[in-house]
Amino acid sequence: MNYQNSYHLAWQYLIFLPIILSGLWSCDGGSHEVDLGYTAQRTAVFDSAAIVSAHPLASEAGLQIMRQGGNAVDAAIAVQFALAVVYPRAGNIGGGGFMVIRTAEGQTAALDYRERAPAAAHKDMYLDSLGNVIEGLSTRGHLAVGVPGTVAGMWEAFTKFGQLESWEMLLEPAISLAQNGFRISATEAARLNRYHDDFVELNTQPNVFTRKKTWKEGDLLVQPQLAATLRAIQQQGPKGFYQGKVAELIVAEMKRGGGLITLEDLRNYTASWRTPIEGRYKNYRIISMPPPSSGGIVLLQMLQMVAPYPIKEWGFHALPTVHLMVEVERRAYADRAAYLGDPDYYPVPIAQLLDPDYLKAKMSDFDPQRATPSTALQALSTQPLPEHFETTHTSVVDPQGNAASVTTTLNSNYGCKIVVGGAGFFLNNEMDDFSAKPGVPNQFGLVGAEANAIAPGKRMLSSMTPTIVEHDNSLRYVLGAPGGSTIITAVFQVLLNQMEFGMSLDSAVQAPRFHHQFLPDVIMYERNAWDSTFIAQLHAMGHQTKEVDRMAVIKAIARLPNGKLVAAGDHRNPDDDVAGW
Ligand code: DON
């Protein structure tokens, strides 16, 4: 078997990748001379407190709040608002997300501030008169927008778990970054340039993103309209967003482009506390996000299905290990497609899906030598996965030992590409996470059915998997990722890399990954993860494979037995940054 070789090859590639990337970076437009005033740091060990986020200035905002006496939740909130400024492709106030919390005393909580379908939304809203899905309607422009949840979520998290006296302080770093500006990174410049034509096509009101055609690393991005919006939220809390001037600007934006969100939709939005999904993997206790995310259930299903097998003996990326994990992923994602959706609208059979006998039965047709065709599990549809999406995750541990794991998204890069006229922030295109028609894949190639059909006020199913793990009753890992449908399999693999294969946190995060999601019936694997011999062996077992550039971008913290905190960002996003003390 050749997997050892391929692993080493991949490993060399990974070790050199950051060097290659930074080389490319410094060739880009003489960027040596540009002082960004910050540098992203990918891994570090801290004594007391740690933050991993998608941007150094956002990590710094969180750190500042912890230095001022805030706890992990306060810091996570400050990071979210800062990301809305410095990471506009995914950080947001126009989107939504989830937060999983574990206090130092072991209390756990899961906060759902996922977007909701507007009241005027209906099941067939993206279908033409022949019943076919109209391409682009759920991803671009005004009809793609769900009622944003982030501001309500941040307020709810602060009210229940915040430690600082003042909400106002949490917005201060973001406001100052929006008002005074910051220098953009090479990756942000490249993304802004890539989507410039969309911005111009879809926006009718001038904004900082349509005004400039070509961005480069080090350009100053100043966002006065966003600063004013953030100030309204700072002074009035959620009312500053869901009512009054900002709400009116959102509704005016909707009216300009045929969007559905009304003042009433905004006023009615509330974030919801949910019971976290909790379960065991050997000596570990996994705490993750319940529906309307599929993350926690699918993660626990996969962990419980691999648990009986000696994958530690087989080894990392050994053929039997990869085959087993693919088959487990396939089966869990089949359940995702059939049974998961917003529990307020659909009776998601959570207990049954996590029942050990049920999971055992699901693996009864597992053949160690052969791939099980997804059609044998259930016939739906197949489509390739596109590769232009963005979300963002933040992991925080504070000096008291409280932990927050937060994933937030606009869905695609810059969401539906529309900036609310006069209010300066991008709106999500989260409506695409619904199943527009049973069996027809969304932008992540995911299929769904009745459980995830569109209905007024309903929340669309998510793959976001903010997760916290305990070992022997104490905090061990805090992690999560952006990456659409690949988020859950990434969290699964990064955990197994540590819990089974004994990797350090950094190695576990950087190691190459693969992904199977039931449909399309193909294993996606990261470039250079495997050599041609290994891939041929998978083909011989009946698997199909597809090479992709990269998958989910993990941000993780591990608490070592000596109490130190290891924080790791992911080489897959050069802006990933760790901070702490
Ligand atoms: O909630 C979800 O599953 C998706 N809207 C997440 C999108 C995403 O992660 C894109 N990022 N890379």
PDB file of N, CA and C in Angstrom, residues 283-348:
ATOM      1  N   ASN A 283     -13.601   8.705  25.002  1.00  0.00           N
ATOM      2  CA  ASN A 283     -13.560   9.503  26.241  1.00  0.00           C
ATOM      3  C   ASN A 283     -13.894  10.966  26.025  1.00  0.00           C
ATOM      4  N   TYR A 284     -14.326  11.278  24.838  1.00  0.00           N
ATOM      5  CA  TYR A 284     -14.583  12.682  24.516  1.00  0.00           C
ATOM      6  C   TYR A 284     -16.080  12.968  24.533  1.00  0.00           C
ATOM      7  N   ARG A 285     -16.433  14.174  24.897  1.00  0.00           N
ATOM      8  CA  ARG A 285     -17.827  14.597  24.814  1.00  0.00           C
ATOM      9  C   ARG A 285     -17.892  15.720  23.785  1.00  0.00           C
ATOM     10  N   ILE A 286     -18.754  15.519  22.800  1.00  0.00           N
ATOM     11  CA  ILE A 286     -18.855  16.469  21.700  1.00  0.00           C
ATOM     12  C   ILE A 286     -20.086  17.351  21.946  1.00  0.00           C
ATOM     13  N   ILE A 287     -19.900  18.659  21.840  1.00  0.00           N
ATOM     14  CA  ILE A 287     -21.004  19.603  22.026  1.00  0.00           C
ATOM     15  C   ILE A 287     -21.078  20.419  20.735  1.00  0.00           C
ATOM     16  N   SER A 288     -22.196  20.329  20.034  1.00  0.00           N
ATOM     17  CA  SER A 288     -22.226  20.999  18.736  1.00  0.00           C
ATOM     18  C   SER A 288     -23.614  21.559  18.437  1.00  0.00           C
ATOM     19  N   MET A 289     -23.756  22.075  17.234  1.00  0.00           N
ATOM     20  CA  MET A 289     -24.956  22.845  16.890  1.00  0.00           C
ATOM     21  C   MET A 289     -26.085  21.939  16.398  1.00  0.00           C
ATOM     22  N   PRO A 290     -27.261  22.084  16.987  1.00  0.00           N
ATOM     23  CA  PRO A 290     -28.431  21.306  16.557  1.00  0.00           C
ATOM     24  C   PRO A 290     -29.113  21.965  15.351  1.00  0.00           C
ATOM     25  N   PRO A 291     -30.147  21.329  14.788  1.00  0.00           N
ATOM     26  CA  PRO A 291     -30.930  21.987  13.734  1.00  0.00           C
ATOM     27  C   PRO A 291     -31.441  23.346  14.214  1.00  0.00           C
ATOM     28  N   PRO A 292     -31.500  24.333  13.313  1.00  0.00           N
ATOM     29  CA  PRO A 292     -31.451  24.215  11.861  1.00  0.00           C
ATOM     30  C   PRO A 292     -30.073  24.020  11.254  1.00  0.00           C
ATOM     31  N   SER A 293     -29.061  23.701  12.035  1.00  0.00           N
ATOM     32  CA  SER A 293     -27.836  23.253  11.382  1.00  0.00           C
ATOM     33  C   SER A 293     -27.847  21.733  11.353  1.00  0.00           C
ATOM     34  N   SER A 294     -27.288  21.187  10.301  1.00  0.00           N
ATOM     35  CA  SER A 294     -27.129  19.740  10.227  1.00  0.00           C
ATOM     36  C   SER A 294     -25.810  19.328  10.878  1.00  0.00           C
ATOM     37  N   GLY A 295     -24.979  20.357  11.230  1.00  0.00           N
ATOM     38  CA  GLY A 295     -23.611  20.090  11.660  1.00  0.00           C
ATOM     39  C   GLY A 295     -23.485  19.099  12.805  1.00  0.00           C
ATOM     40  N   GLY A 296     -24.154  19.378  13.919  1.00  0.00           N
ATOM     41  CA  GLY A 296     -23.981  18.541  15.106  1.00  0.00           C
ATOM     42  C   GLY A 296     -24.450  17.118  14.884  1.00  0.00           C
ATOM     43  N   ILE A 297     -25.609  16.955  14.278  1.00  0.00           N
ATOM     44  CA  ILE A 297     -26.156  15.607  14.079  1.00  0.00           C
ATOM     45  C   ILE A 297     -25.277  14.805  13.124  1.00  0.00           C
ATOM     46  N   VAL A 298     -24.927  15.409  11.992  1.00  0.00           N
ATOM     47  CA  VAL A 298     -24.130  14.675  11.001  1.00  0.00           C
ATOM     48  C   VAL A 298     -22.751  14.339  11.583  1.00  0.00           C
ATOM     49  N   LEU A 299     -22.160  15.276  12.328  1.00  0.00           N
ATOM     50  CA  LEU A 299     -20.852  15.022  12.946  1.00  0.00           C
ATOM     51  C   LEU A 299     -20.931  13.839  13.912  1.00  0.00           C
ATOM     52  N   LEU A 300     -21.937  13.852  14.774  1.00  0.00           N
ATOM     53  CA  LEU A 300     -22.036  12.766  15.754  1.00  0.00           C
ATOM     54  C   LEU A 300     -22.380  11.439  15.094  1.00  0.00           C
ATOM     55  N   GLN A 301     -23.225  11.487  14.065  1.00  0.00           N
ATOM     56  CA  GLN A 301     -23.516  10.244  13.338  1.00  0.00           C
ATOM     57  C   GLN A 301     -22.218   9.649  12.787  1.00  0.00           C
ATOM     58  N   MET A 302     -21.409  10.512  12.169  1.00  0.00           N
ATOM     59  CA  MET A 302     -20.179  10.007  11.546  1.00  0.00           C
ATOM     60  C   MET A 302     -19.224   9.459  12.604  1.00  0.00           C
ATOM     61  N   LEU A 303     -19.075  10.193  13.710  1.00  0.00           N
ATOM     62  CA  LEU A 303     -18.161   9.719  14.753  1.00  0.00           C
ATOM     63  C   LEU A 303     -18.626   8.381  15.313  1.00  0.00           C
ATOM     64  N   GLN A 304     -19.945   8.269  15.524  1.00  0.00           N
ATOM     65  CA  GLN A 304     -20.433   7.019  16.105  1.00  0.00           C
ATOM     66  C   GLN A 304     -20.338   5.861  15.117  1.00  0.00           C
ATOM     67  N   MET A 305     -20.460   6.157  13.820  1.00  0.00           N
ATOM     68  CA  MET A 305     -20.349   5.074  12.839  1.00  0.00           C
ATOM     69  C   MET A 305     -18.903   4.598  12.673  1.00  0.00           C
ATOM     70  N   VAL A 306     -17.913   5.484  12.849  1.00  0.00           N
ATOM     71  CA  VAL A 306     -16.510   5.004  12.729  1.00  0.00           C
ATOM     72  C   VAL A 306     -16.005   4.382  14.025  1.00  0.00           C
ATOM     73  N   ALA A 307     -16.642   4.721  15.155  1.00  0.00           N
ATOM     74  CA  ALA A 307     -16.090   4.324  16.464  1.00  0.00           C
ATOM     75  C   ALA A 307     -15.755   2.832  16.590  1.00  0.00           C
ATOM     76  N   PRO A 308     -16.553   1.905  16.048  1.00  0.00           N
ATOM     77  CA  PRO A 308     -16.218   0.483  16.252  1.00  0.00           C
ATOM     78  C   PRO A 308     -14.992   0.002  15.471  1.00  0.00           C
ATOM     79  N   TYR A 309     -14.460   0.804  14.573  1.00  0.00           N
ATOM     80  CA  TYR A 309     -13.393   0.315  13.679  1.00  0.00           C
ATOM     81  C   TYR A 309     -12.013   0.781  14.150  1.00  0.00           C
ATOM     82  N   PRO A 310     -10.979  -0.057  13.946  1.00  0.00           N
ATOM     83  CA  PRO A 310      -9.630   0.277  14.468  1.00  0.00           C
ATOM     84  C   PRO A 310      -8.864   1.220  13.541  1.00  0.00           C
ATOM     85  N   ILE A 311      -9.391   2.418  13.318  1.00  0.00           N
ATOM     86  CA  ILE A 311      -8.749   3.290  12.327  1.00  0.00           C
ATOM     87  C   ILE A 311      -7.370   3.770  12.793  1.00  0.00           C
ATOM     88  N   LYS A 312      -7.174   3.773  14.103  1.00  0.00           N
ATOM     89  CA  LYS A 312      -5.855   4.162  14.619  1.00  0.00           C
ATOM     90  C   LYS A 312      -4.797   3.170  14.112  1.00  0.00           C
ATOM     91  N   GLU A 313      -5.144   1.890  14.177  1.00  0.00           N
ATOM     92  CA  GLU A 313      -4.219   0.861  13.658  1.00  0.00           C
ATOM     93  C   GLU A 313      -4.042   0.977  12.155  1.00  0.00           C
ATOM     94  N   TRP A 314      -5.130   1.216  11.472  1.00  0.00           N
ATOM     95  CA  TRP A 314      -5.051   1.298  10.005  1.00  0.00           C
ATOM     96  C   TRP A 314      -4.196   2.495   9.571  1.00  0.00           C
ATOM     97  N   GLY A 315      -4.339   3.603  10.310  1.00  0.00           N
ATOM     98  CA  GLY A 315      -3.512   4.782  10.044  1.00  0.00           C
ATOM     99  C   GLY A 315      -4.220   5.868   9.257  1.00  0.00           C
ATOM    100  N   PHE A 316      -3.644   7.043   9.373  1.00  0.00           N
ATOM    101  CA  PHE A 316      -4.170   8.238   8.697  1.00  0.00           C
ATOM    102  C   PHE A 316      -4.089   8.065   7.177  1.00  0.00           C
ATOM    103  N   HIS A 317      -5.184   8.280   6.504  1.00  0.00           N
ATOM    104  CA  HIS A 317      -5.261   8.183   5.046  1.00  0.00           C
ATOM    105  C   HIS A 317      -4.792   6.833   4.506  1.00  0.00           C
ATOM    106  N   ALA A 318      -4.874   5.796   5.321  1.00  0.00           N
ATOM    107  CA  ALA A 318      -4.707   4.435   4.801  1.00  0.00           C
ATOM    108  C   ALA A 318      -5.959   4.107   3.994  1.00  0.00           C
ATOM    109  N   LEU A 319      -5.814   3.217   3.043  1.00  0.00           N
ATOM    110  CA  LEU A 319      -6.954   2.925   2.159  1.00  0.00           C
ATOM    111  C   LEU A 319      -8.202   2.483   2.943  1.00  0.00           C
ATOM    112  N   PRO A 320      -8.072   1.540   3.889  1.00  0.00           N
ATOM    113  CA  PRO A 320      -9.292   1.143   4.623  1.00  0.00           C
ATOM    114  C   PRO A 320      -9.883   2.291   5.433  1.00  0.00           C
ATOM    115  N   THR A 321      -9.025   3.161   5.957  1.00  0.00           N
ATOM    116  CA  THR A 321      -9.523   4.299   6.751  1.00  0.00           C
ATOM    117  C   THR A 321     -10.319   5.245   5.857  1.00  0.00           C
ATOM    118  N   VAL A 322      -9.746   5.604   4.718  1.00  0.00           N
ATOM    119  CA  VAL A 322     -10.423   6.552   3.831  1.00  0.00           C
ATOM    120  C   VAL A 322     -11.730   5.944   3.324  1.00  0.00           C
ATOM    121  N   HIS A 323     -11.681   4.680   2.950  1.00  0.00           N
ATOM    122  CA  HIS A 323     -12.896   4.018   2.451  1.00  0.00           C
ATOM    123  C   HIS A 323     -13.998   4.037   3.517  1.00  0.00           C
ATOM    124  N   LEU A 324     -13.640   3.660   4.738  1.00  0.00           N
ATOM    125  CA  LEU A 324     -14.627   3.654   5.823  1.00  0.00           C
ATOM    126  C   LEU A 324     -15.192   5.056   6.049  1.00  0.00           C
ATOM    127  N   MET A 325     -14.298   6.033   6.137  1.00  0.00           N
ATOM    128  CA  MET A 325     -14.769   7.395   6.431  1.00  0.00           C
ATOM    129  C   MET A 325     -15.660   7.927   5.310  1.00  0.00           C
ATOM    130  N   VAL A 326     -15.324   7.604   4.071  1.00  0.00           N
ATOM    131  CA  VAL A 326     -16.167   8.023   2.943  1.00  0.00           C
ATOM    132  C   VAL A 326     -17.557   7.382   3.069  1.00  0.00           C
ATOM    133  N   GLU A 327     -17.586   6.110   3.399  1.00  0.00           N
ATOM    134  CA  GLU A 327     -18.877   5.415   3.487  1.00  0.00           C
ATOM    135  C   GLU A 327     -19.728   5.960   4.635  1.00  0.00           C
ATOM    136  N   VAL A 328     -19.056   6.343   5.694  1.00  0.00           N
ATOM    137  CA  VAL A 328     -19.739   6.934   6.841  1.00  0.00           C
ATOM    138  C   VAL A 328     -20.278   8.323   6.461  1.00  0.00           C
ATOM    139  N   GLU A 329     -19.452   9.078   5.758  1.00  0.00           N
ATOM    140  CA  GLU A 329     -19.875  10.416   5.328  1.00  0.00           C
ATOM    141  C   GLU A 329     -21.081  10.302   4.392  1.00  0.00           C
ATOM    142  N   ARG A 330     -20.990   9.387   3.449  1.00  0.00           N
ATOM    143  CA  ARG A 330     -22.084   9.191   2.482  1.00  0.00           C
ATOM    144  C   ARG A 330     -23.414   8.918   3.206  1.00  0.00           C
ATOM    145  N   ARG A 331     -23.354   8.032   4.193  1.00  0.00           N
ATOM    146  CA  ARG A 331     -24.587   7.641   4.882  1.00  0.00           C
ATOM    147  C   ARG A 331     -25.145   8.779   5.737  1.00  0.00           C
ATOM    148  N   ALA A 332     -24.277   9.513   6.383  1.00  0.00           N
ATOM    149  CA  ALA A 332     -24.766  10.617   7.224  1.00  0.00           C
ATOM    150  C   ALA A 332     -25.370  11.727   6.358  1.00  0.00           C
ATOM    151  N   TYR A 333     -24.724  12.036   5.242  1.00  0.00           N
ATOM    152  CA  TYR A 333     -25.246  13.096   4.371  1.00  0.00           C
ATOM    153  C   TYR A 333     -26.539  12.667   3.672  1.00  0.00           C
ATOM    154  N   ALA A 334     -26.747  11.364   3.503  1.00  0.00           N
ATOM    155  CA  ALA A 334     -28.032  10.900   2.947  1.00  0.00           C
ATOM    156  C   ALA A 334     -29.147  11.246   3.928  1.00  0.00           C
ATOM    157  N   ASP A 335     -28.894  11.060   5.211  1.00  0.00           N
ATOM    158  CA  ASP A 335     -29.886  11.435   6.228  1.00  0.00           C
ATOM    159  C   ASP A 335     -30.100  12.936   6.244  1.00  0.00           C
ATOM    160  N   ARG A 336     -28.993  13.667   6.090  1.00  0.00           N
ATOM    161  CA  ARG A 336     -29.098  15.126   6.049  1.00  0.00           C
ATOM    162  C   ARG A 336     -30.098  15.541   4.983  1.00  0.00           C
ATOM    163  N   ALA A 337     -29.942  14.957   3.786  1.00  0.00           N
ATOM    164  CA  ALA A 337     -30.809  15.334   2.660  1.00  0.00           C
ATOM    165  C   ALA A 337     -32.267  14.986   2.932  1.00  0.00           C
ATOM    166  N   ALA A 338     -32.489  13.901   3.623  1.00  0.00           N
ATOM    167  CA  ALA A 338     -33.874  13.426   3.783  1.00  0.00           C
ATOM    168  C   ALA A 338     -34.580  14.009   5.005  1.00  0.00           C
ATOM    169  N   TYR A 339     -33.862  14.143   6.110  1.00  0.00           N
ATOM    170  CA  TYR A 339     -34.564  14.378   7.386  1.00  0.00           C
ATOM    171  C   TYR A 339     -34.302  15.723   8.052  1.00  0.00           C
ATOM    172  N   LEU A 340     -33.299  16.477   7.582  1.00  0.00           N
ATOM    173  CA  LEU A 340     -32.927  17.647   8.379  1.00  0.00           C
ATOM    174  C   LEU A 340     -33.479  18.946   7.818  1.00  0.00           C
ATOM    175  N   GLY A 341     -33.926  19.796   8.720  1.00  0.00           N
ATOM    176  CA  GLY A 341     -34.467  21.099   8.381  1.00  0.00           C
ATOM    177  C   GLY A 341     -34.716  21.860   9.670  1.00  0.00           C
ATOM    178  N   ASP A 342     -35.434  22.952   9.570  1.00  0.00           N
ATOM    179  CA  ASP A 342     -35.737  23.780  10.743  1.00  0.00           C
ATOM    180  C   ASP A 342     -36.705  23.025  11.663  1.00  0.00           C
ATOM    181  N   PRO A 343     -36.292  22.749  12.904  1.00  0.00           N
ATOM    182  CA  PRO A 343     -37.150  21.958  13.799  1.00  0.00           C
ATOM    183  C   PRO A 343     -38.436  22.683  14.195  1.00  0.00           C
ATOM    184  N   ASP A 344     -38.485  24.011  13.987  1.00  0.00           N
ATOM    185  CA  ASP A 344     -39.726  24.734  14.294  1.00  0.00           C
ATOM    186  C   ASP A 344     -40.794  24.460  13.230  1.00  0.00           C
ATOM    187  N   TYR A 345     -40.373  23.895  12.103  1.00  0.00           N
ATOM    188  CA  TYR A 345     -41.307  23.684  10.988  1.00  0.00           C
ATOM    189  C   TYR A 345     -41.422  22.232  10.570  1.00  0.00           C
ATOM    190  N   TYR A 346     -40.469  21.423  10.999  1.00  0.00           N
ATOM    191  CA  TYR A 346     -40.447  20.048  10.531  1.00  0.00           C
ATOM    192  C   TYR A 346     -39.983  19.156  11.691  1.00  0.00           C
ATOM    193  N   PRO A 347     -40.671  18.056  11.915  1.00  0.00           N
ATOM    194  CA  PRO A 347     -40.301  17.225  13.078  1.00  0.00           C
ATOM    195  C   PRO A 347     -39.016  16.433  12.823  1.00  0.00           C
ATOM    196  N   VAL A 348     -37.882  17.087  13.021  1.00  0.00           N
ATOM    197  CA  VAL A 348     -36.588  16.422  12.777  1.00  0.00           C
ATOM    198  C   VAL A 348     -36.423  15.291  13.811  1.00  0.00           C
TER     199      VAL A 348
END
